[in-house]
Short mmCIF file of C-alpha atoms in Angstrom, two decimals:
data_model
loop_
_atom_site.label_atom_id
_atom_site.label_comp_id
_atom_site.label_asym_id
_atom_site.label_seq_id
_atom_site.Cartn_x
_atom_site.Cartn_y
_atom_site.Cartn_z
CA MET A 8 126.56 156.50 -69.54
CA SER A 9 128.23 155.60 -66.12
CA LYS A 10 129.24 159.19 -65.37
CA GLN A 11 124.93 159.81 -64.89
CA SER A 12 125.34 156.66 -63.18
CA SER A 13 128.02 157.00 -60.68
CA ASN A 14 126.12 160.81 -59.55
CA THR A 15 122.38 160.41 -60.33
CA LYS A 16 121.13 161.51 -56.68
CA LYS A 17 119.61 159.06 -54.04
CA ASN A 18 116.92 159.67 -51.91
CA PRO A 19 117.61 160.33 -48.58
CA GLY A 20 115.51 157.47 -47.20
CA LEU A 21 117.92 155.14 -49.57
CA GLN A 22 121.06 156.31 -47.73
CA LEU A 23 119.74 156.05 -44.40
CA ILE A 24 118.76 151.92 -45.21
CA ALA A 25 121.63 151.18 -47.08
CA GLY A 26 124.64 153.32 -44.53
CA GLY A 27 122.43 150.89 -41.64
CA ALA A 28 122.99 148.21 -43.69
CA ALA A 29 126.38 148.15 -44.30
CA GLY A 30 127.37 149.70 -40.77
CA LEU A 31 125.75 146.68 -38.85
CA VAL A 32 128.03 144.06 -41.48
CA GLU A 33 130.83 145.21 -41.57
CA SER A 34 131.10 145.70 -37.19
CA SER A 35 130.07 142.23 -37.18
CA ILE A 36 133.08 141.58 -39.25
CA CYS A 37 135.83 143.66 -37.94
CA HIS A 38 135.46 144.17 -34.06
CA PRO A 39 138.00 141.71 -32.84
CA LEU A 40 140.77 143.69 -34.54
CA ASP A 41 139.12 146.96 -32.78
CA THR A 42 139.18 145.48 -29.58
CA ILE A 43 143.04 144.52 -29.93
CA LYS A 44 143.47 148.16 -31.07
CA THR A 45 142.37 149.34 -27.74
CA ARG A 46 144.31 147.25 -26.24
CA MET A 47 147.98 147.81 -27.30
CA GLN A 48 147.73 151.27 -27.22
CA LEU A 49 146.45 151.08 -24.03
CA ARG A 50 149.80 149.12 -22.84
CA ARG A 51 152.46 151.65 -22.14
CA GLN A 52 156.10 150.47 -23.12
CA GLN A 53 158.42 148.70 -21.00
CA SER A 54 160.45 151.08 -19.53
CA THR A 55 157.56 152.89 -18.12
CA ILE A 56 155.61 150.09 -16.79
CA GLU A 57 155.47 150.10 -12.87
CA ALA A 58 155.06 145.70 -12.10
CA VAL A 59 152.22 144.39 -11.50
CA ARG A 60 149.26 148.29 -10.69
CA ALA A 61 146.27 146.51 -10.91
CA ARG A 62 144.28 149.45 -10.66
CA SER A 63 145.57 151.98 -12.63
CA SER A 64 143.81 152.65 -15.82
CA LEU A 65 146.40 152.89 -18.09
CA HIS A 66 148.11 149.45 -17.81
CA GLU A 67 147.06 146.73 -18.66
CA PRO A 68 145.83 144.24 -15.99
CA GLY A 69 147.31 140.91 -14.93
CA MET A 70 150.34 140.81 -12.86
CA THR A 71 152.76 140.20 -15.27
CA ARG A 72 156.60 139.65 -14.91
CA SER A 73 159.88 139.30 -17.04
CA MET A 74 161.99 136.39 -17.83
CA SER A 75 164.56 138.04 -16.00
CA SER A 76 162.28 137.87 -12.67
CA ILE A 77 161.19 135.00 -12.78
CA SER A 78 164.86 133.29 -12.95
CA SER A 79 165.92 134.94 -9.92
CA PHE A 80 162.85 133.75 -8.31
CA ALA A 81 164.17 130.03 -8.64
CA GLU A 82 167.40 131.18 -7.62
CA PRO A 83 167.70 128.86 -3.64
CA ARG A 84 168.40 132.36 -2.15
CA LEU A 85 165.29 133.21 -1.79
CA THR A 86 163.60 131.82 1.26
CA PRO A 87 160.60 133.91 1.19
CA LEU A 88 159.49 131.58 -1.87
CA HIS A 89 161.10 127.94 -1.73
CA SER A 90 158.11 126.87 -0.10
CA SER A 91 155.02 127.93 -1.63
CA SER A 92 155.15 126.95 -5.68
CA LEU A 93 154.27 130.61 -7.63
CA SER A 94 151.55 127.59 -10.19
CA GLU A 95 149.90 128.58 -6.06
CA PRO A 96 147.64 131.06 -5.55
CA SER A 97 150.04 132.05 -1.84
CA GLY A 98 152.47 131.54 -4.67
CA ILE A 99 151.52 133.75 -6.83
CA ARG A 100 150.63 135.45 -4.15
CA ALA A 101 154.18 136.08 -2.54
CA ALA A 102 155.50 137.00 -6.41
CA ALA A 103 153.40 139.83 -6.81
CA SER A 104 154.28 141.04 -3.28
CA SER A 105 157.66 140.48 -4.51
CA LEU A 106 157.66 142.48 -7.34
CA MET A 107 156.35 145.79 -6.47
CA GLY A 108 158.13 148.75 -7.92
CA LEU A 109 160.38 146.17 -10.35
CA ARG A 110 160.21 146.96 -13.59
CA SER A 111 158.52 144.62 -15.78
CA SER A 112 159.31 143.97 -19.83
CA ALA A 113 155.70 141.71 -19.81
CA SER A 114 157.12 139.67 -21.49
CA GLN A 115 154.71 136.69 -19.37
CA ILE A 116 150.79 136.79 -18.12
CA ILE A 117 149.93 134.82 -14.86
CA THR A 118 146.81 133.01 -14.88
CA LYS A 119 145.03 131.18 -12.71
CA ASN A 120 146.38 128.50 -15.05
CA GLY A 121 149.59 129.12 -15.92
CA PRO A 122 152.43 131.85 -17.68
CA VAL A 123 150.74 133.41 -21.40
CA HIS A 124 153.27 133.47 -23.28
CA ALA A 125 152.49 135.79 -26.12
CA SER A 126 154.37 138.70 -28.36
CA MET A 127 153.66 142.05 -28.31
CA GLY A 128 151.88 142.41 -30.99
CA PRO A 129 148.18 141.58 -32.12
CA ILE A 130 148.21 138.05 -32.57
CA GLY A 131 149.92 137.89 -28.96
CA THR A 132 147.90 140.41 -27.56
CA ALA A 133 144.12 138.70 -29.66
CA ARG A 134 145.94 134.99 -27.80
CA ARG A 135 146.29 136.97 -24.75
CA ILE A 136 143.44 137.97 -24.63
CA ILE A 137 141.35 134.31 -25.28
CA GLU A 138 143.52 132.62 -23.19
CA ARG A 139 142.88 135.34 -19.94
CA GLU A 140 139.48 135.66 -20.29
CA GLY A 141 138.37 134.00 -22.96
CA PHE A 142 136.77 134.09 -26.82
CA LEU A 143 133.86 136.10 -26.56
CA SER A 144 136.55 139.12 -24.87
CA LEU A 145 137.04 140.06 -28.33
CA TYR A 146 134.23 141.57 -28.81
CA LYS A 147 133.63 143.90 -25.65
CA GLY A 148 132.05 146.66 -26.45
CA LEU A 149 129.82 145.26 -29.49
CA SER A 150 126.96 146.11 -28.44
CA ALA A 151 128.23 150.11 -27.69
CA VAL A 152 129.26 149.22 -31.43
CA TYR A 153 125.97 148.17 -32.82
CA MET A 154 124.28 151.43 -30.67
CA GLY A 155 126.36 153.85 -33.01
CA ILE A 156 127.59 152.34 -35.49
CA ILE A 157 123.82 151.86 -37.86
CA PRO A 158 123.39 155.79 -36.93
CA LYS A 159 127.18 156.61 -37.00
CA MET A 160 127.16 154.78 -41.15
CA ALA A 161 124.15 155.81 -41.89
CA ILE A 162 125.15 159.57 -40.85
CA ARG A 163 128.32 159.40 -42.72
CA PHE A 164 126.27 158.54 -46.22
CA LEU A 165 123.62 160.61 -45.79
CA SER A 166 125.01 163.98 -44.50
CA PHE A 167 128.20 162.68 -47.57
CA GLU A 168 125.37 162.75 -50.27
CA GLN A 169 123.27 165.81 -49.08
CA TYR A 170 126.57 167.81 -48.15
CA ARG A 171 128.49 167.27 -51.67
CA ASP A 172 124.62 167.70 -53.89
CA ALA A 173 124.66 171.90 -51.64
CA LEU A 174 128.47 171.30 -51.86
CA GLN A 175 127.32 171.44 -56.33
CA ASN A 176 124.85 173.09 -56.50
CA LEU A 177 127.07 175.87 -54.85
CA THR A 178 129.43 175.88 -57.87
CA GLY A 179 126.68 176.45 -60.03
CA LYS A 180 126.09 173.22 -61.38
CA PRO A 181 123.19 170.31 -61.11
CA SER A 182 123.80 167.55 -58.13
CA SER A 183 122.14 165.26 -60.51
CA GLY A 184 123.98 164.23 -63.66
CA ALA A 185 126.65 166.15 -63.34
CA GLU A 186 130.49 164.96 -62.43
CA TYR A 187 131.75 165.96 -58.65
CA SER A 188 134.51 167.09 -58.23
CA THR A 189 138.23 165.91 -56.53
CA SER A 190 137.28 168.60 -54.15
CA VAL A 191 133.53 168.33 -53.77
CA ASN A 192 134.16 164.88 -52.54
CA PHE A 193 136.35 165.72 -50.12
CA THR A 194 135.03 168.51 -48.51
CA ALA A 195 131.73 166.36 -48.66
CA GLY A 196 134.42 163.92 -47.12
CA LEU A 197 135.26 165.79 -44.34
CA ALA A 198 131.68 168.01 -43.11
CA SER A 199 130.72 163.83 -42.71
CA GLY A 200 133.06 162.71 -40.55
CA LEU A 201 132.68 166.23 -37.76
CA THR A 202 129.04 165.28 -38.39
CA GLU A 203 129.60 161.58 -37.27
CA ALA A 204 131.54 162.51 -35.11
CA ILE A 205 129.54 164.55 -33.03
CA LEU A 206 126.33 163.32 -33.00
CA ILE A 207 127.19 160.01 -32.64
CA VAL A 208 131.12 158.53 -32.34
CA THR A 209 132.00 160.28 -29.73
CA PRO A 210 129.62 159.14 -26.80
CA ALA A 211 130.02 155.38 -27.92
CA GLU A 212 133.34 155.36 -28.28
CA VAL A 213 134.08 156.18 -24.94
CA CYS A 214 131.39 153.46 -23.69
CA LYS A 215 133.31 150.35 -25.86
CA ILE A 216 136.78 152.41 -24.59
CA ARG A 217 136.01 151.70 -21.03
CA MET A 218 133.98 148.35 -21.35
CA GLN A 219 136.99 147.00 -23.61
CA SER A 220 139.73 148.00 -21.34
CA GLN A 221 138.96 146.48 -18.88
CA TYR A 222 140.13 143.08 -17.41
CA ASN A 223 137.34 140.37 -16.71
CA SER A 224 137.51 136.28 -17.74
CA LEU A 225 133.67 135.94 -19.44
CA MET A 226 134.49 131.96 -18.22
CA ASP A 227 133.95 132.86 -14.88
CA PRO A 228 131.42 134.23 -13.15
CA SER A 229 132.63 135.02 -9.94
CA GLN A 230 134.82 138.18 -11.96
CA LEU A 231 131.85 139.16 -13.92
CA ALA A 232 129.35 139.33 -12.05
CA ARG A 233 132.62 142.59 -10.21
CA ARG A 234 133.01 143.87 -13.89
CA LYS A 235 132.30 147.54 -13.64
CA TYR A 236 130.90 148.13 -16.84
CA THR A 237 127.95 146.22 -17.90
CA ASN A 238 126.82 147.56 -21.13
CA VAL A 239 126.08 150.46 -23.65
CA VAL A 240 124.02 151.49 -21.58
CA GLN A 241 125.21 151.19 -17.86
CA THR A 242 128.45 152.02 -18.60
CA ALA A 243 126.59 155.10 -20.26
CA VAL A 244 125.35 155.58 -17.79
CA VAL A 245 128.00 154.59 -14.27
CA ILE A 246 130.42 157.26 -16.53
CA VAL A 247 127.22 160.63 -16.34
CA ARG A 248 127.13 159.46 -12.11
CA GLU A 249 130.43 159.42 -11.91
CA GLU A 250 132.34 162.14 -14.20
CA GLY A 251 129.06 164.02 -15.63
CA LEU A 252 127.92 164.73 -18.71
CA GLY A 253 130.56 165.75 -20.03
CA ALA A 254 132.60 162.76 -19.57
CA LEU A 255 131.30 160.88 -22.56
CA TYR A 256 132.69 163.70 -25.27
CA LYS A 257 136.00 163.49 -23.77
CA GLY A 258 138.53 162.93 -26.63
CA ILE A 259 136.02 164.64 -28.48
CA VAL A 260 138.97 166.57 -30.50
CA PRO A 261 140.46 163.79 -31.77
CA THR A 262 137.33 162.21 -32.82
CA MET A 263 136.59 164.99 -34.82
CA LEU A 264 139.91 165.14 -36.61
CA ARG A 265 140.13 161.70 -36.76
CA GLN A 266 136.70 161.83 -38.63
CA GLY A 267 136.81 164.25 -40.45
CA CYS A 268 139.95 163.11 -42.12
CA ASN A 269 139.38 159.37 -42.61
CA GLN A 270 136.73 160.42 -44.08
CA ALA A 271 136.86 163.06 -46.61
CA VAL A 272 140.59 160.47 -47.34
CA ASN A 273 137.52 157.65 -47.73
CA PHE A 274 135.38 159.01 -49.97
CA THR A 275 137.91 161.07 -52.06
CA THR A 276 139.58 158.35 -53.36
CA TYR A 277 137.25 155.49 -53.57
CA ASN A 278 134.87 157.44 -55.44
CA MET A 279 138.21 158.46 -58.03
CA PHE A 280 139.49 154.66 -57.68
CA LYS A 281 135.58 154.01 -58.66
CA LYS A 282 135.31 157.00 -61.15
CA LYS A 283 137.95 156.35 -63.29
CA LEU A 284 137.17 152.12 -63.16
CA LEU A 285 132.74 153.09 -64.64
CA GLU A 286 135.07 154.69 -67.72
CA THR A 287 137.52 151.84 -68.28
CA GLN A 288 135.28 149.00 -68.43
CA ASN A 289 132.10 151.63 -69.88
CA LYS A 290 129.97 150.25 -66.61
CA LYS A 291 127.22 151.76 -65.36
CA GLU A 292 127.43 150.30 -61.51
CA LEU A 293 130.97 148.14 -60.37
CA ASP A 294 130.77 144.69 -59.62
CA HIS A 295 130.48 143.82 -55.58
CA TRP A 296 133.95 142.26 -55.53
CA GLN A 297 135.70 145.48 -57.21
CA SER A 298 133.77 148.09 -54.28
CA LEU A 299 134.95 145.45 -52.28
CA ILE A 300 138.93 146.55 -52.83
CA LEU A 301 138.13 149.98 -53.89
CA GLY A 302 136.94 150.12 -50.85
CA GLY A 303 139.26 148.53 -48.88
CA VAL A 304 142.11 150.27 -50.39
CA SER A 305 140.90 153.47 -49.75
CA GLY A 306 139.82 152.63 -45.87
CA GLY A 307 144.03 151.50 -45.90
CA PHE A 308 145.44 156.05 -46.43
CA GLY A 309 143.46 157.53 -43.52
CA PRO A 310 145.19 155.59 -41.01
CA MET A 311 148.04 155.58 -41.38
CA VAL A 312 148.31 159.57 -41.46
CA ASN A 313 146.21 160.26 -38.13
CA ASN A 314 146.86 156.74 -36.55
CA PRO A 315 149.00 159.99 -33.56
CA LEU A 316 145.24 161.15 -33.44
CA ASP A 317 144.32 157.74 -32.25
CA VAL A 318 145.83 157.29 -29.73
CA VAL A 319 145.59 159.77 -28.37
CA LYS A 320 142.11 160.23 -28.31
CA THR A 321 142.10 156.46 -26.61
CA ARG A 322 143.62 157.87 -23.93
CA LEU A 323 142.00 160.79 -22.86
CA GLN A 324 138.55 158.34 -23.36
CA LYS A 325 140.26 155.52 -20.99
CA GLN A 326 141.77 158.27 -18.53
CA ILE A 327 139.02 158.29 -14.75
CA VAL A 328 139.31 161.68 -14.19
CA LYS A 329 139.69 161.46 -9.71
CA PRO A 330 137.61 165.30 -8.13
CA GLY A 331 141.21 167.62 -7.26
CA LYS A 332 143.08 164.99 -9.19
CA GLN A 333 145.13 167.25 -12.53
CA ALA A 334 145.01 164.37 -15.28
CA LYS A 335 147.27 163.48 -17.11
CA TYR A 336 146.51 163.37 -19.90
CA THR A 337 145.21 167.29 -21.14
CA GLY A 338 145.14 167.46 -24.76
CA ILE A 339 146.19 166.89 -28.22
CA GLY A 340 149.42 169.00 -28.54
CA GLN A 341 149.95 167.45 -24.29
CA SER A 342 148.76 164.21 -24.96
CA ILE A 343 151.21 164.05 -27.79
CA ASN A 344 154.48 165.54 -26.51
CA LEU A 345 154.14 163.58 -23.23
CA ILE A 346 153.49 160.06 -24.99
CA ALA A 347 156.66 160.48 -26.91
CA LYS A 348 158.49 162.06 -24.11
CA GLU A 349 157.88 158.41 -22.10
CA GLU A 350 157.43 156.29 -24.13
CA GLY A 351 158.90 157.20 -28.13
CA ILE A 352 157.66 159.11 -31.03
CA MET A 353 156.79 155.48 -32.07
CA ALA A 354 154.15 155.38 -30.16
CA LEU A 355 151.78 156.89 -31.70
CA TRP A 356 151.76 154.99 -34.03
CA LYS A 357 150.92 151.45 -31.32
CA GLY A 358 147.47 149.64 -32.74
CA ILE A 359 148.46 150.68 -36.24
CA THR A 360 148.43 147.00 -37.47
CA PRO A 361 145.48 145.90 -35.85
CA ARG A 362 143.93 148.45 -37.04
CA LEU A 363 144.45 148.29 -40.58
CA MET A 364 143.18 145.01 -40.55
CA ARG A 365 140.38 146.79 -38.49
CA ILE A 366 139.81 149.31 -41.13
CA MET A 367 140.85 148.26 -44.29
CA PRO A 368 138.70 145.19 -44.44
CA GLY A 369 136.17 147.18 -42.58
CA GLN A 370 135.57 150.46 -44.91
CA ALA A 371 135.43 146.72 -47.75
CA ILE A 372 133.23 145.29 -46.20
CA THR A 373 130.97 148.98 -45.95
CA PHE A 374 131.25 150.31 -49.26
CA MET A 375 130.52 146.86 -51.13
CA THR A 376 127.41 146.46 -48.55
CA TYR A 377 125.92 150.23 -48.90
CA GLU A 378 126.01 149.77 -53.05
CA ALA A 379 124.44 145.77 -52.85
CA VAL A 380 121.92 147.56 -51.13
CA SER A 381 121.42 151.06 -52.73
CA SER A 382 122.07 148.96 -55.69
CA SER A 383 118.95 145.89 -54.79
CA LEU A 384 116.22 148.50 -53.13
CA THR A 385 116.58 150.73 -56.16
CA LYS A 386 116.35 148.23 -58.52
CA HIS A 387 113.05 146.45 -57.02
CA GLY A 388 111.76 149.94 -56.79
CA TYR A 389 112.32 151.20 -53.65
CA PHE A 390 113.20 155.04 -52.70
CA VAL A 391 113.15 155.85 -55.95
CA ASN A 392 112.04 159.53 -56.72
#
């Protein structure tokens, strides 16, 4: 029966390999959406953007101008600018100097190839990244993800199965061949998310966000030579040297809450849908396309609830605190209140569209790959208990 198949105890080695494979495939396909989400979450609201503050750690770099400012520069009475075209380097420098202290709508980004007109949504953000920094910039931070995703997914599925079996034993039921309750799946998923957040996710995400948020064109060798963060190992070393080992665990509390919530919901909904579908079809295993759909649907519930935690986590991890200076964001409650006050309550759901676009297909790919690899290895006689 399907009940026995879906609840047969798996070998830990099988869980590690299948989980790691799922993480590798998922991150390779979906990472650009994560870069877009990070850039959107780090962007300040228009009412709080100070023009051309390139050194601010939380402002999207580049020279920004509102359309009203552009039209004002075109008026003849501004004699300091009439002799230099704004498309020339000198004109750009003069415009940047004149714009200091003005408010900007960030509707235009000036590059050496001219202004980039794009919306502030996920598609516009992707377009600006590609036009300013090159297509491969969408994969910034992927090395950090690779070093984190394989052990993260391995730990996620291994710990979930182990926690679930342990909880099942506490209820007095056998951990193999018996039906897992919703509460057992939820608690095991929650514990799994907390475990991966502490061991892997937080340090990897700190490095990933630092690499994703820096502005440098991958098409310009001079900018590549000047970039601060080059790869995940070098990024971790720089962070520890400049800010201390604890900086790698910035945002650990919201990260734990986010991961715990996500995995509790993901595993609960996936296993609930899987159980119903197997019973309805009287099957022992899901088809690959069924795992894909169920994984995608289950992956959409968590982000809708915990996106404020993800925004706070991103701000905390991006923030560089210099000795003797007070950090702008100090904790979950303070950060939520400050973001809502300065940028509006909806700012706490910044990046939700690319996040859903990232997580839902990501979870679909993850569960499908995990089920497929587990099934294949089992059929070939590997890791059979």
